[in-house]
Coordinates of C-alpha atoms and ligand atoms in Angstrom, one line a residue:
Chain A
M32 CA -58.2 -62.1 -20.1
V33 CA -59.8 -61.8 -23.4
T34 CA -58.4 -64.9 -25.5
K35 CA -56.3 -64.7 -28.5
R36 CA -58.6 -65.7 -31.2
V37 CA -61.3 -63.4 -29.5
T38 CA -58.8 -60.4 -29.5
L39 CA -58.0 -61.2 -33.4
L40 CA -61.6 -61.6 -34.5
I41 CA -62.7 -58.3 -32.8
L42 CA -59.6 -56.3 -34.4
A43 CA -60.3 -57.9 -37.7
I44 CA -64.1 -57.0 -37.4
L45 CA -63.0 -53.5 -36.7
V46 CA -60.6 -53.1 -39.7
I47 CA -63.0 -54.5 -42.1
A48 CA -66.4 -52.9 -40.8
S49 CA -65.2 -49.5 -39.8
P50 CA -65.3 -48.3 -43.4
F51 CA -69.0 -48.8 -43.8
F52 CA -69.5 -46.1 -40.9
F53 CA -67.1 -43.7 -42.5
P54 CA -68.9 -40.3 -42.9
S55 CA -66.3 -39.2 -45.4
S56 CA -62.9 -40.5 -46.9
F57 CA -61.0 -38.4 -44.5
Y58 CA -61.9 -41.2 -42.0
Y59 CA -59.8 -43.6 -43.7
R60 CA -56.9 -41.3 -43.1
I61 CA -57.7 -41.3 -39.3
G62 CA -58.0 -45.3 -39.5
S63 CA -54.6 -45.9 -40.8
L64 CA -53.2 -43.3 -38.2
I65 CA -54.8 -45.3 -35.5
F66 CA -53.6 -48.5 -36.9
V67 CA -49.8 -46.9 -37.1
N68 CA -49.8 -45.8 -33.4
G69 CA -51.7 -49.1 -32.6
L70 CA -48.7 -51.2 -33.9
A71 CA -46.2 -48.9 -32.2
V72 CA -48.2 -49.4 -29.0
T73 CA -48.6 -53.2 -29.3
G74 CA -44.9 -52.9 -29.2
L75 CA -44.9 -51.1 -26.0
V76 CA -47.4 -53.4 -24.7
I77 CA -44.8 -56.1 -25.1
L78 CA -42.3 -54.1 -23.2
I79 CA -44.3 -52.3 -20.5
G80 CA -47.1 -54.8 -20.2
Y81 CA -45.4 -58.0 -20.6
A82 CA -41.8 -57.5 -19.2
G83 CA -42.7 -54.3 -16.8
Q84 CA -40.0 -52.1 -18.1
I85 CA -40.6 -48.4 -19.6
S86 CA -39.4 -46.5 -22.4
L87 CA -39.8 -42.9 -22.8
G88 CA -37.9 -42.9 -26.0
H89 CA -39.4 -45.6 -28.4
A90 CA -40.3 -42.7 -30.9
G91 CA -36.3 -42.8 -31.6
F92 CA -36.9 -46.0 -33.4
A93 CA -39.7 -44.5 -35.3
G94 CA -37.3 -41.9 -36.4
I95 CA -34.9 -44.6 -37.5
G96 CA -37.6 -46.6 -39.3
G97 CA -39.0 -43.4 -41.1
Y98 CA -35.9 -41.9 -42.1
S99 CA -34.6 -45.5 -43.2
C100 CA -37.4 -45.0 -46.0
A101 CA -36.3 -41.6 -47.1
L102 CA -32.6 -42.0 -47.0
L103 CA -31.8 -45.6 -47.9
P104 CA -33.6 -45.2 -51.2
A105 CA -32.1 -42.0 -51.9
H106 CA -28.5 -42.9 -51.3
L107 CA -28.5 -46.8 -51.7
G108 CA -31.2 -46.9 -54.4
L109 CA -33.3 -49.4 -52.3
H110 CA -36.9 -50.0 -52.9
P111 CA -38.9 -48.1 -50.1
G112 CA -40.3 -51.5 -48.9
I113 CA -37.1 -53.0 -48.4
A114 CA -35.8 -49.7 -46.7
A115 CA -38.6 -50.3 -44.2
I116 CA -37.4 -53.7 -43.3
V117 CA -33.8 -52.7 -43.3
G118 CA -34.7 -50.0 -40.9
A119 CA -36.2 -52.5 -38.8
I120 CA -33.5 -54.5 -38.6
L121 CA -31.1 -51.4 -37.8
S122 CA -33.7 -50.4 -34.9
G123 CA -33.4 -53.9 -33.8
A124 CA -29.6 -53.7 -33.8
I125 CA -29.3 -50.4 -32.1
A126 CA -31.8 -51.3 -29.4
W127 CA -29.7 -54.3 -28.7
L128 CA -26.7 -52.3 -28.3
V129 CA -28.4 -49.5 -26.2
G130 CA -30.7 -51.8 -24.3
R131 CA -27.8 -53.9 -22.8
P132 CA -26.4 -51.2 -20.5
I133 CA -29.7 -49.4 -20.1
L134 CA -31.9 -52.2 -19.1
R135 CA -29.7 -52.8 -15.9
L136 CA -31.3 -49.7 -14.7
K137 CA -34.8 -49.7 -13.1
G138 CA -37.7 -47.5 -12.7
H139 CA -36.9 -43.7 -13.0
Y140 CA -33.4 -44.4 -14.0
L141 CA -34.6 -46.6 -17.0
A142 CA -37.2 -43.9 -17.9
I143 CA -34.6 -41.3 -17.8
A144 CA -32.1 -43.1 -19.8
T145 CA -34.6 -44.2 -22.6
L146 CA -35.9 -40.6 -22.6
G147 CA -32.0 -39.4 -23.5
F148 CA -31.9 -41.9 -26.1
G149 CA -35.0 -40.6 -27.8
I150 CA -33.7 -36.9 -27.7
L151 CA -30.5 -38.0 -28.9
V152 CA -31.9 -39.7 -31.9
S153 CA -34.5 -36.5 -32.5
M154 CA -31.4 -34.3 -32.2
V155 CA -29.1 -36.3 -34.8
L156 CA -32.1 -36.3 -37.4
A157 CA -32.5 -32.4 -36.6
N158 CA -28.8 -31.3 -36.5
E159 CA -27.1 -33.5 -39.2
A160 CA -28.6 -31.7 -42.1
W161 CA -26.3 -32.7 -44.6
L162 CA -27.8 -36.1 -44.7
T163 CA -31.3 -35.5 -43.1
K164 CA -32.1 -32.2 -44.7
G165 CA -32.6 -30.9 -41.1
P166 CA -35.7 -29.8 -39.2
D167 CA -37.8 -29.0 -42.3
G168 CA -37.9 -32.6 -43.0
I169 CA -37.3 -34.9 -46.1
E170 CA -39.5 -36.2 -48.6
V171 CA -40.2 -40.2 -49.1
P172 CA -40.4 -42.2 -52.2
D173 CA -43.6 -43.8 -53.0
L174 CA -44.0 -47.4 -51.9
G175 CA -45.4 -48.2 -55.5
L176 CA -47.8 -51.2 -54.1
K177 CA -50.7 -49.3 -54.7
D178 CA -49.9 -49.0 -58.5
V179 CA -49.3 -52.6 -58.8
L180 CA -52.7 -53.2 -57.0
E181 CA -54.4 -51.0 -59.7
L182 CA -52.8 -53.0 -62.5
V183 CA -54.3 -56.1 -61.4
G184 CA -57.7 -54.2 -61.0
L185 CA -57.8 -53.0 -57.5
D186 CA -58.4 -49.3 -57.6
L187 CA -58.0 -47.9 -54.3
S188 CA -57.8 -44.0 -53.2
N189 CA -54.7 -43.3 -51.4
S190 CA -56.1 -43.1 -48.2
Q191 CA -58.1 -46.1 -48.8
F192 CA -54.8 -48.0 -49.9
W193 CA -52.9 -46.8 -46.5
Y194 CA -55.9 -47.9 -44.4
W195 CA -56.0 -51.4 -45.7
F196 CA -52.3 -51.7 -45.7
S197 CA -51.9 -50.2 -42.1
G198 CA -54.6 -52.3 -40.6
I199 CA -53.4 -55.6 -41.9
A200 CA -49.9 -54.6 -40.6
F201 CA -51.4 -53.8 -37.2
V202 CA -53.7 -57.0 -37.0
I203 CA -50.3 -59.2 -38.0
G204 CA -48.6 -57.1 -35.2
A205 CA -51.3 -58.1 -32.9
W206 CA -51.4 -61.7 -33.8
V207 CA -47.5 -61.7 -33.0
A208 CA -47.8 -60.1 -29.8
L209 CA -50.5 -62.4 -28.7
N210 CA -48.3 -65.6 -29.9
L211 CA -45.8 -64.1 -27.7
Y212 CA -48.0 -63.8 -24.7
D213 CA -48.8 -67.4 -24.6
S214 CA -45.3 -68.6 -25.2
P215 CA -42.2 -69.6 -23.3
S216 CA -40.7 -66.2 -23.8
G217 CA -43.9 -64.6 -22.9
R218 CA -44.5 -66.5 -19.8
A219 CA -40.8 -65.7 -19.0
L220 CA -41.5 -62.0 -19.4
R221 CA -44.5 -61.9 -17.4
A222 CA -42.7 -63.9 -14.5
L223 CA -39.8 -61.5 -14.3
H224 CA -42.2 -58.6 -14.2
G225 CA -43.9 -60.2 -11.3
S226 CA -40.9 -61.1 -9.3
E227 CA -37.4 -60.7 -11.0
I228 CA -35.9 -62.6 -7.9
A229 CA -38.3 -65.6 -8.3
A230 CA -37.7 -65.4 -12.2
R231 CA -34.0 -65.8 -11.6
T232 CA -34.2 -68.8 -9.5
V233 CA -36.3 -70.8 -12.0
G234 CA -33.6 -70.3 -14.6
I235 CA -34.8 -67.2 -16.3
D236 CA -32.0 -65.2 -18.0
V237 CA -33.5 -61.9 -16.9
A238 CA -31.1 -59.4 -18.8
R239 CA -31.4 -61.5 -21.9
L240 CA -35.3 -61.7 -21.7
K241 CA -35.6 -57.8 -21.2
L242 CA -33.4 -57.2 -24.3
Q243 CA -35.2 -59.4 -26.2
A244 CA -38.4 -57.4 -25.1
F245 CA -36.7 -54.1 -25.6
V246 CA -35.6 -55.3 -29.4
I247 CA -38.9 -56.4 -30.3
S248 CA -40.6 -53.4 -29.3
A249 CA -38.1 -51.2 -31.2
V250 CA -38.8 -53.2 -34.4
Y251 CA -42.5 -52.5 -33.8
A252 CA -41.8 -48.6 -33.4
S253 CA -39.3 -48.6 -36.1
L254 CA -42.2 -50.4 -38.5
A255 CA -44.7 -47.8 -37.5
G256 CA -42.3 -44.9 -38.1
S257 CA -41.8 -46.4 -41.6
L258 CA -45.5 -46.6 -42.3
L259 CA -46.0 -43.0 -41.2
A260 CA -43.2 -41.8 -43.6
L261 CA -44.5 -44.1 -46.5
Q262 CA -48.0 -42.7 -46.3
N263 CA -47.1 -39.0 -45.4
K264 CA -44.6 -39.3 -48.3
F265 CA -42.9 -36.9 -46.1
I266 CA -40.8 -37.1 -42.8
T267 CA -39.7 -34.6 -40.1
P268 CA -37.5 -35.0 -36.8
D269 CA -40.8 -34.7 -35.0
V270 CA -41.5 -38.1 -35.6
A271 CA -38.7 -39.3 -33.1
G272 CA -39.3 -36.6 -30.8
F273 CA -40.2 -36.7 -27.0
M274 CA -44.1 -35.7 -27.5
H275 CA -44.3 -38.8 -29.9
S276 CA -42.7 -41.2 -27.4
I277 CA -45.1 -39.8 -24.4
E278 CA -48.0 -40.1 -26.7
W279 CA -47.4 -43.8 -27.4
V280 CA -46.8 -44.6 -23.8
T281 CA -50.1 -42.7 -22.8
M282 CA -52.1 -44.7 -25.4
A283 CA -50.6 -47.9 -23.9
V284 CA -51.3 -46.8 -20.3
L285 CA -54.9 -45.5 -21.3
G286 CA -55.9 -48.7 -23.0
G287 CA -54.3 -51.1 -20.3
A288 CA -50.5 -51.8 -20.9
G289 CA -51.2 -55.5 -20.2
S290 CA -53.3 -56.2 -23.3
V291 CA -53.3 -56.0 -27.1
L292 CA -56.9 -55.1 -27.3
G293 CA -56.5 -52.3 -24.5
A294 CA -53.5 -51.0 -26.7
F295 CA -55.9 -50.8 -29.8
F296 CA -58.4 -48.8 -27.7
G297 CA -55.9 -46.4 -26.4
A298 CA -54.5 -45.7 -29.5
A299 CA -58.0 -45.3 -31.3
I300 CA -59.4 -42.5 -28.5
L301 CA -56.1 -40.7 -28.4
T302 CA -55.7 -40.6 -32.3
T303 CA -59.2 -39.7 -32.8
L304 CA -59.8 -37.2 -30.3
P305 CA -57.2 -34.4 -31.7
Q306 CA -58.8 -35.0 -35.2
V307 CA -62.2 -34.6 -34.3
L308 CA -62.2 -32.0 -31.4
T309 CA -60.4 -29.0 -32.1
V310 CA -60.2 -28.2 -28.3
F311 CA -58.0 -31.3 -28.2
Q312 CA -55.9 -30.2 -30.9
E313 CA -54.8 -27.1 -29.2
Y314 CA -54.3 -28.3 -25.8
E315 CA -53.1 -32.0 -26.7
Q316 CA -49.9 -31.8 -24.5
I317 CA -51.9 -30.8 -21.4
L318 CA -54.7 -33.1 -22.1
L319 CA -52.3 -36.0 -22.6
G320 CA -50.6 -35.3 -19.3
L321 CA -54.2 -35.0 -17.8
V322 CA -55.1 -38.4 -19.2
M323 CA -51.9 -39.9 -17.7
M324 CA -52.4 -38.6 -14.3
L325 CA -56.0 -39.5 -14.1
C326 CA -55.2 -43.1 -15.5
M327 CA -52.6 -43.4 -12.7
I328 CA -55.0 -42.2 -10.0
F329 CA -58.3 -44.0 -10.8
M330 CA -57.5 -47.0 -13.4
R331 CA -54.1 -48.1 -12.7
D332 CA -54.8 -51.3 -15.1
G333 CA -55.9 -49.1 -17.7
L334 CA -59.3 -48.2 -19.5
L335 CA -60.1 -51.6 -20.8
P336 CA -59.3 -53.9 -17.8
S337 CA -61.1 -51.5 -15.5
V338 CA -64.2 -51.3 -17.5
L339 CA -64.1 -54.9 -18.0
R340 CA -64.0 -55.5 -14.2
L341 CA -66.9 -52.9 -13.7
I342 CA -69.0 -55.0 -16.0
R343 CA -68.0 -58.2 -14.2
G344 CA -68.5 -57.0 -11.2
K345 CA -72.0 -55.9 -11.8
D346 CA -72.9 -59.4 -13.1
K347 CA -72.2 -60.8 -9.8
Chain B
M257 CA -22.3 -90.8 -0.5
T258 CA -20.7 -87.8 -2.3
T259 CA -21.6 -84.3 -1.0
L260 CA -23.8 -82.4 -3.4
L261 CA -23.9 -79.2 -1.4
E262 CA -21.0 -78.0 0.6
V263 CA -20.9 -74.5 2.3
S264 CA -17.8 -73.3 4.1
G265 CA -16.9 -70.3 6.2
L266 CA -19.7 -68.3 4.6
G267 CA -20.3 -64.8 6.0
I268 CA -21.9 -61.6 5.1
T269 CA -22.0 -58.3 6.3
F270 CA -24.8 -55.4 6.2
G271 CA -23.4 -52.1 6.6
G272 CA -21.2 -53.2 9.8
L273 CA -23.8 -56.0 11.0
K274 CA -22.4 -59.3 10.7
A275 CA -25.7 -60.9 9.7
V276 CA -23.8 -64.5 9.1
Q277 CA -20.4 -65.4 10.0
D278 CA -18.3 -68.3 9.4
V279 CA -21.1 -71.0 8.6
G280 CA -20.3 -74.1 7.1
F281 CA -22.1 -77.8 6.4
R282 CA -22.8 -80.3 4.0
V283 CA -25.9 -81.9 2.6
N284 CA -25.8 -85.2 0.8
P285 CA -28.2 -86.7 -1.7
G286 CA -31.3 -87.9 -0.2
E287 CA -30.5 -86.1 3.1
I288 CA -32.6 -83.3 4.9
V289 CA -30.6 -80.7 6.6
S290 CA -32.5 -78.4 8.5
V291 CA -31.2 -74.9 9.8
I292 CA -32.9 -73.6 12.8
G293 CA -32.5 -70.6 15.2
P294 CA -34.4 -67.6 16.5
N295 CA -35.9 -65.0 14.3
G296 CA -33.0 -63.0 12.9
A297 CA -30.4 -65.5 13.4
G298 CA -29.6 -65.4 9.7
K299 CA -31.2 -68.3 8.2
T300 CA -32.8 -66.5 5.4
T301 CA -29.3 -64.4 4.8
L302 CA -27.7 -67.8 4.4
F303 CA -30.1 -69.2 1.8
N304 CA -29.9 -66.0 -0.1
M305 CA -26.3 -66.5 -0.3
I306 CA -26.4 -70.0 -1.2
S307 CA -28.7 -69.4 -4.0
G308 CA -26.9 -66.4 -5.2
V309 CA -29.2 -63.6 -4.3
Y310 CA -26.8 -62.1 -2.2
K311 CA -22.9 -62.2 -2.7
P312 CA -21.3 -63.6 0.5
S313 CA -18.2 -61.4 2.0
T314 CA -16.3 -64.6 2.9
G315 CA -16.5 -68.4 2.3
S316 CA -17.5 -70.6 -0.4
V317 CA -20.4 -72.6 -1.8
K318 CA -19.8 -75.8 -3.8
L319 CA -22.4 -77.6 -5.9
D320 CA -21.3 -81.1 -6.7
G321 CA -17.4 -80.2 -6.2
E322 CA -18.1 -77.0 -8.4
N323 CA -17.1 -73.7 -7.0
V324 CA -20.4 -71.6 -7.4
T325 CA -20.0 -68.9 -4.9
S326 CA -21.8 -65.7 -5.9
M327 CA -23.0 -67.2 -9.1
D328 CA -26.2 -65.8 -10.6
P329 CA -29.5 -67.8 -9.4
Y330 CA -30.3 -68.4 -13.2
L331 CA -27.2 -70.1 -13.4
L332 CA -27.3 -72.0 -10.2
A333 CA -31.0 -73.2 -11.7
R334 CA -29.2 -74.7 -14.5
R335 CA -26.8 -76.5 -12.4
G336 CA -29.8 -77.9 -10.5
L337 CA -30.3 -75.8 -7.2
S338 CA -34.0 -74.5 -6.7
R339 CA -35.6 -72.7 -4.0
T340 CA -38.7 -71.4 -2.4
F341 CA -39.0 -68.1 -0.4
Q342 CA -40.2 -67.3 3.2
N343 CA -41.8 -64.1 2.0
L344 CA -43.7 -65.5 -1.0
Q345 CA -42.3 -64.7 -4.5
I346 CA -45.4 -65.7 -6.8
F347 CA -46.1 -64.4 -10.2
Q348 CA -49.2 -62.8 -9.0
T349 CA -50.7 -61.7 -12.1
M350 CA -50.4 -65.0 -13.9
T351 CA -52.5 -68.1 -13.5
V352 CA -51.5 -70.9 -11.2
L353 CA -51.0 -73.2 -14.0
E354 CA -48.6 -70.6 -15.7
N355 CA -46.6 -70.2 -12.2
A356 CA -46.1 -73.8 -12.1
I357 CA -45.3 -73.9 -16.1
S358 CA -42.6 -71.2 -15.4
G359 CA -40.7 -73.7 -13.1
F360 CA -40.1 -75.5 -16.6
H361 CA -38.6 -72.6 -18.0
L362 CA -35.3 -74.1 -18.9
Q363 CA -37.2 -77.3 -20.4
E364 CA -39.7 -75.2 -22.5
M365 CA -37.5 -72.2 -23.8
G366 CA -36.5 -72.4 -27.4
P367 CA -35.7 -70.0 -30.1
L368 CA -37.5 -66.7 -30.1
L369 CA -38.8 -66.8 -33.6
A370 CA -40.6 -70.2 -32.7
D371 CA -42.3 -68.1 -29.8
L372 CA -43.4 -65.3 -32.1
F373 CA -44.9 -67.1 -34.8
H374 CA -46.1 -70.3 -32.6
L375 CA -44.0 -72.8 -34.5
P376 CA -44.9 -76.5 -33.9
S377 CA -41.6 -76.8 -32.3
M378 CA -42.9 -74.5 -29.5
K379 CA -46.1 -75.9 -29.2
S380 CA -44.7 -79.3 -28.5
R381 CA -42.4 -77.9 -26.1
A382 CA -44.8 -75.8 -24.0
G383 CA -47.4 -78.6 -24.5
K384 CA -45.1 -81.1 -22.6
A385 CA -44.3 -78.5 -19.8
E386 CA -48.1 -77.7 -19.3
T387 CA -48.7 -81.6 -18.9
E388 CA -46.0 -81.7 -16.3
A389 CA -47.2 -78.7 -14.5
R390 CA -50.6 -80.1 -14.4
A391 CA -49.4 -83.5 -12.8
L392 CA -47.3 -81.5 -10.2
L393 CA -50.3 -79.1 -9.2
E394 CA -52.1 -82.2 -8.8
R395 CA -49.2 -83.6 -6.3
V396 CA -49.5 -80.3 -4.3
R397 CA -53.5 -80.4 -4.5
L398 CA -54.1 -77.6 -6.4
G399 CA -54.9 -79.4 -9.6
N400 CA -58.5 -77.7 -9.4
A401 CA -56.9 -74.3 -9.2
A402 CA -55.0 -74.4 -12.2
E403 CA -56.8 -71.9 -14.2
K404 CA -57.2 -69.3 -11.4
E405 CA -55.0 -66.1 -11.0
A406 CA -52.4 -66.8 -8.6
S407 CA -53.4 -63.8 -6.4
S408 CA -56.9 -65.1 -5.6
L409 CA -55.3 -68.2 -3.6
S410 CA -54.9 -68.6 -0.1
Y411 CA -51.7 -68.3 1.8
G412 CA -51.2 -71.9 2.4
A413 CA -52.0 -72.8 -1.3
L414 CA -49.5 -70.2 -2.5
K415 CA -46.8 -71.7 -0.2
R416 CA -47.4 -75.1 -2.0
L417 CA -47.5 -73.4 -5.3
E418 CA -44.1 -72.3 -4.6
I419 CA -43.0 -75.6 -3.8
A420 CA -44.7 -77.0 -6.9
R421 CA -42.8 -74.5 -9.0
A422 CA -39.4 -75.3 -7.2
L423 CA -39.9 -79.0 -7.9
A424 CA -40.5 -78.1 -11.4
L425 CA -37.0 -77.5 -12.2
K426 CA -36.1 -81.2 -11.3
P427 CA -33.4 -79.8 -8.6
R428 CA -30.7 -81.9 -7.3
V429 CA -30.7 -79.4 -4.3
L430 CA -33.8 -77.9 -3.1
L431 CA -33.9 -74.8 -0.5
L432 CA -37.0 -74.7 1.3
D433 CA -37.4 -71.5 3.6
E434 CA -40.2 -71.8 5.9
P435 CA -42.6 -74.0 3.3
A436 CA -45.0 -74.4 6.4
A437 CA -45.1 -71.2 7.7
G438 CA -48.8 -69.9 7.9
C439 CA -50.2 -73.5 7.1
N440 CA -52.6 -75.4 9.3
A441 CA -51.8 -78.6 10.7
V442 CA -53.2 -80.6 7.8
E443 CA -51.5 -78.7 5.3
T444 CA -48.3 -78.6 7.4
E445 CA -48.5 -82.6 7.5
E446 CA -49.0 -82.7 3.8
I447 CA -45.7 -80.7 3.3
D448 CA -44.1 -82.7 5.8
H449 CA -44.6 -85.8 3.5
L450 CA -44.0 -84.0 0.3
I451 CA -40.6 -83.1 1.5
A452 CA -40.0 -86.7 3.0
E453 CA -40.8 -87.9 -0.5
V454 CA -38.9 -85.8 -2.5
A455 CA -35.8 -86.4 -0.4
A456 CA -36.5 -90.2 -0.8
S457 CA -36.2 -89.5 -4.5
G458 CA -32.2 -88.5 -3.9
V459 CA -32.7 -84.6 -3.7
A460 CA -30.6 -83.0 -1.2
I461 CA -32.9 -80.6 0.8
L462 CA -31.9 -77.8 3.1
L463 CA -34.8 -76.6 5.1
V464 CA -35.8 -73.8 7.5
E465 CA -38.9 -74.2 9.5
H466 CA -40.0 -73.2 12.7
D467 CA -42.3 -76.1 13.6
M468 CA -39.9 -77.9 15.9
K469 CA -41.9 -81.1 15.9
M470 CA -41.7 -81.4 12.1
V471 CA -37.8 -80.5 12.1
M472 CA -37.0 -83.2 14.8
R473 CA -39.4 -85.6 12.6
I474 CA -38.0 -85.4 9.3
S475 CA -34.2 -83.8 9.4
N476 CA -31.2 -86.1 9.1
H477 CA -29.0 -83.5 10.4
I478 CA -29.8 -80.1 11.9
V479 CA -27.4 -76.7 11.9
V480 CA -28.4 -74.3 14.7
L481 CA -27.6 -70.5 14.2
D482 CA -27.7 -67.9 16.6
H483 CA -26.6 -64.3 15.9
G484 CA -25.3 -65.4 12.7
E485 CA -23.0 -68.0 14.0
K486 CA -23.2 -71.7 14.1
I487 CA -23.7 -72.6 17.5
A488 CA -24.3 -76.6 17.3
E489 CA -25.2 -79.2 14.7
G490 CA -25.7 -82.9 14.6
R491 CA -28.5 -85.4 14.5
P492 CA -31.9 -84.1 16.1
E493 CA -31.7 -85.9 19.4
E494 CA -28.0 -84.5 19.9
V495 CA -29.0 -81.0 19.0
S496 CA -32.3 -80.8 21.2
R497 CA -30.3 -81.8 24.2
N498 CA -27.3 -79.4 23.5
P499 CA -27.4 -76.8 26.4
K500 CA -26.3 -74.0 24.2
V501 CA -29.2 -74.5 21.7
I502 CA -31.9 -74.6 24.7
E503 CA -30.3 -71.6 25.9
A504 CA -30.5 -69.5 22.3
Y505 CA -34.0 -70.6 22.4
L506 CA -35.2 -70.0 26.0
G507 CA -33.5 -66.7 25.6
T508 CA -35.7 -65.8 22.8
E509 CA -38.7 -67.0 24.3
A510 CA -37.9 -65.1 27.6
A511 CA -37.5 -61.8 25.4
N512 CA -40.6 -62.5 23.7
A513 CA -42.6 -62.8 26.6
Ligands
ADP602 N1 -30.6 -57.0 2.8 C1 -30.5 -56.6 4.1 N2 -29.8 -55.7 4.6 C2 -29.6 -55.3 5.9 N3 -29.8 -56.2 6.7 C3 -30.4 -57.5 6.3 C4 -30.5 -57.8 5.4 N4 -31.0 -59.0 4.8 C5 -31.0 -59.5 6.4 N5 -30.5 -58.5 7.2 C6 -30.3 -58.5 8.4 O1 -29.7 -59.9 8.7 C7 -30.2 -60.5 10.0 C8 -30.6 -62.1 9.8 O2 -31.8 -61.9 9.1 P1 -32.5 -63.0 8.5 O3 -31.5 -64.1 7.5 O4 -33.7 -62.7 7.8 O5 -33.0 -63.9 9.7 P2 -33.6 -65.3 9.8 O6 -34.2 -65.7 8.6 O7 -33.0 -66.3 10.6 O8 -35.1 -65.0 10.8 C9 -31.4 -59.6 10.4 O9 -30.7 -58.7 11.7 C10 -31.9 -58.8 9.4 O10 -32.2 -57.5 9.6
MG603 MG1 -36.1 -66.1 7.4

């Protein structure tokens, strides 16, 4: 187990130092995508890695967060930043309502039910064209923060701004997740993951804690969706789609669902590959499936823990 | 003395099999009541019903006068009932210390926001739980293993860890399902002492144990089960002389031979 301080240090260094090695400004864009995905995957680490529950529908919450940034400013005149926060609260509330019945299910049943939820959200976003403008997507207003920074003398390009903004959001998200890990709630989540029956006998309200993990991870996904919408200034129902949910789960599993650092590496690898290798772009879905299968067969704990164990094993 | 745990007419059926039928007894504070009987007699099933893991089809369980039949284990824990498991239920990927701290869950839990942002209130609650957990680990001789991952411990050590976790709840009623199974003579003796000590502090203890010498030595009262039914009960010396009990045990020994 890499400690909290070390993890945060590594992540902060990666965020700050990476730009020195960027061959072109295009890489700021990849970097910010990594952080956005890393944020959503960190939420899944809490749900999958800590609590041992699965969700194949978390992109649904990203859809809610993303569309909040488009619709709330347009219809209610909210600032896009406030809209992202309202979207996160809305996602949390919906996760709470949906999670109560769904989280009683286990294993495959839970997977299917969450899958259904994600599909439902993406269908609503695609079909309710009167509100969402349908499958072609909708414009998202500018956050406006970049202009404020410019006024105080910090002149960043658009991609630079989103790199730093997403990077900071991701590190804060990682900090919160690491706090949770080493706290009474985090221990209770990991305990019920280990043995639900023993968790109940020590007084853990299993249903309530699972629901908390589900709501927290939904808020992470929602904020990731908002960040994506705000930096693209555009959003389509695909953000809530099944493939997007699968992508995130694969990133979590590849990195090692139990650790925040692993989540970051999972997100970094699977975000970068399609951007730099055209082969990966064309066959993304097949390759994601392949990665998932290979992980399950050869490294159940994910890439990072497996590699760490290999290194430590050789030391002995 | 007032009865702390009162079980009456308890029974459960699994797909036609009457695993436990019409079992009743009482446990007072500071008393050790043992449930004995051949393998498959229904001892663990009885524990599972009392601790809310299984819902009995008949009968009732009362804790300090309150009817707690079929109540969820987490609510029973809040009322002071705690237990260990015959087949270990350890949080394998957590450290030994974290396993022990999890027994203090009710004591260290607070608002979620305090946990997410590591507010001072959370730190003081968790810090107190950790201090107490370390003391408890010392008591079961696991102090040196605190930082190890639980899965790396020996079977006997895990048994002691489960007892520590159950004691962390500061229970009024403690159910121990074969706490000394798989332990060597020295470990068994230690567990023996520990149980007596806990009982002396006023906890009502219900015990399942195969080591008959230990059972006869530390029990105040013994309930004998065979094929899910109570065939005898009484003080150790009464039970050991009971012909029905001797037959039930000799019967199984003959069958095992
Ligand atoms: N969940 C269950 N489903 C079906 N049968 C069970 C279940 N739990 C226990 N039994 C049966 O109940 C009987 C009593 O088992 P158990 O309580 O484990 O015995 P003991 O602890 O005395 O050895 C056995 O025949 C066992 O197979
Ligand atoms: Mg048993």
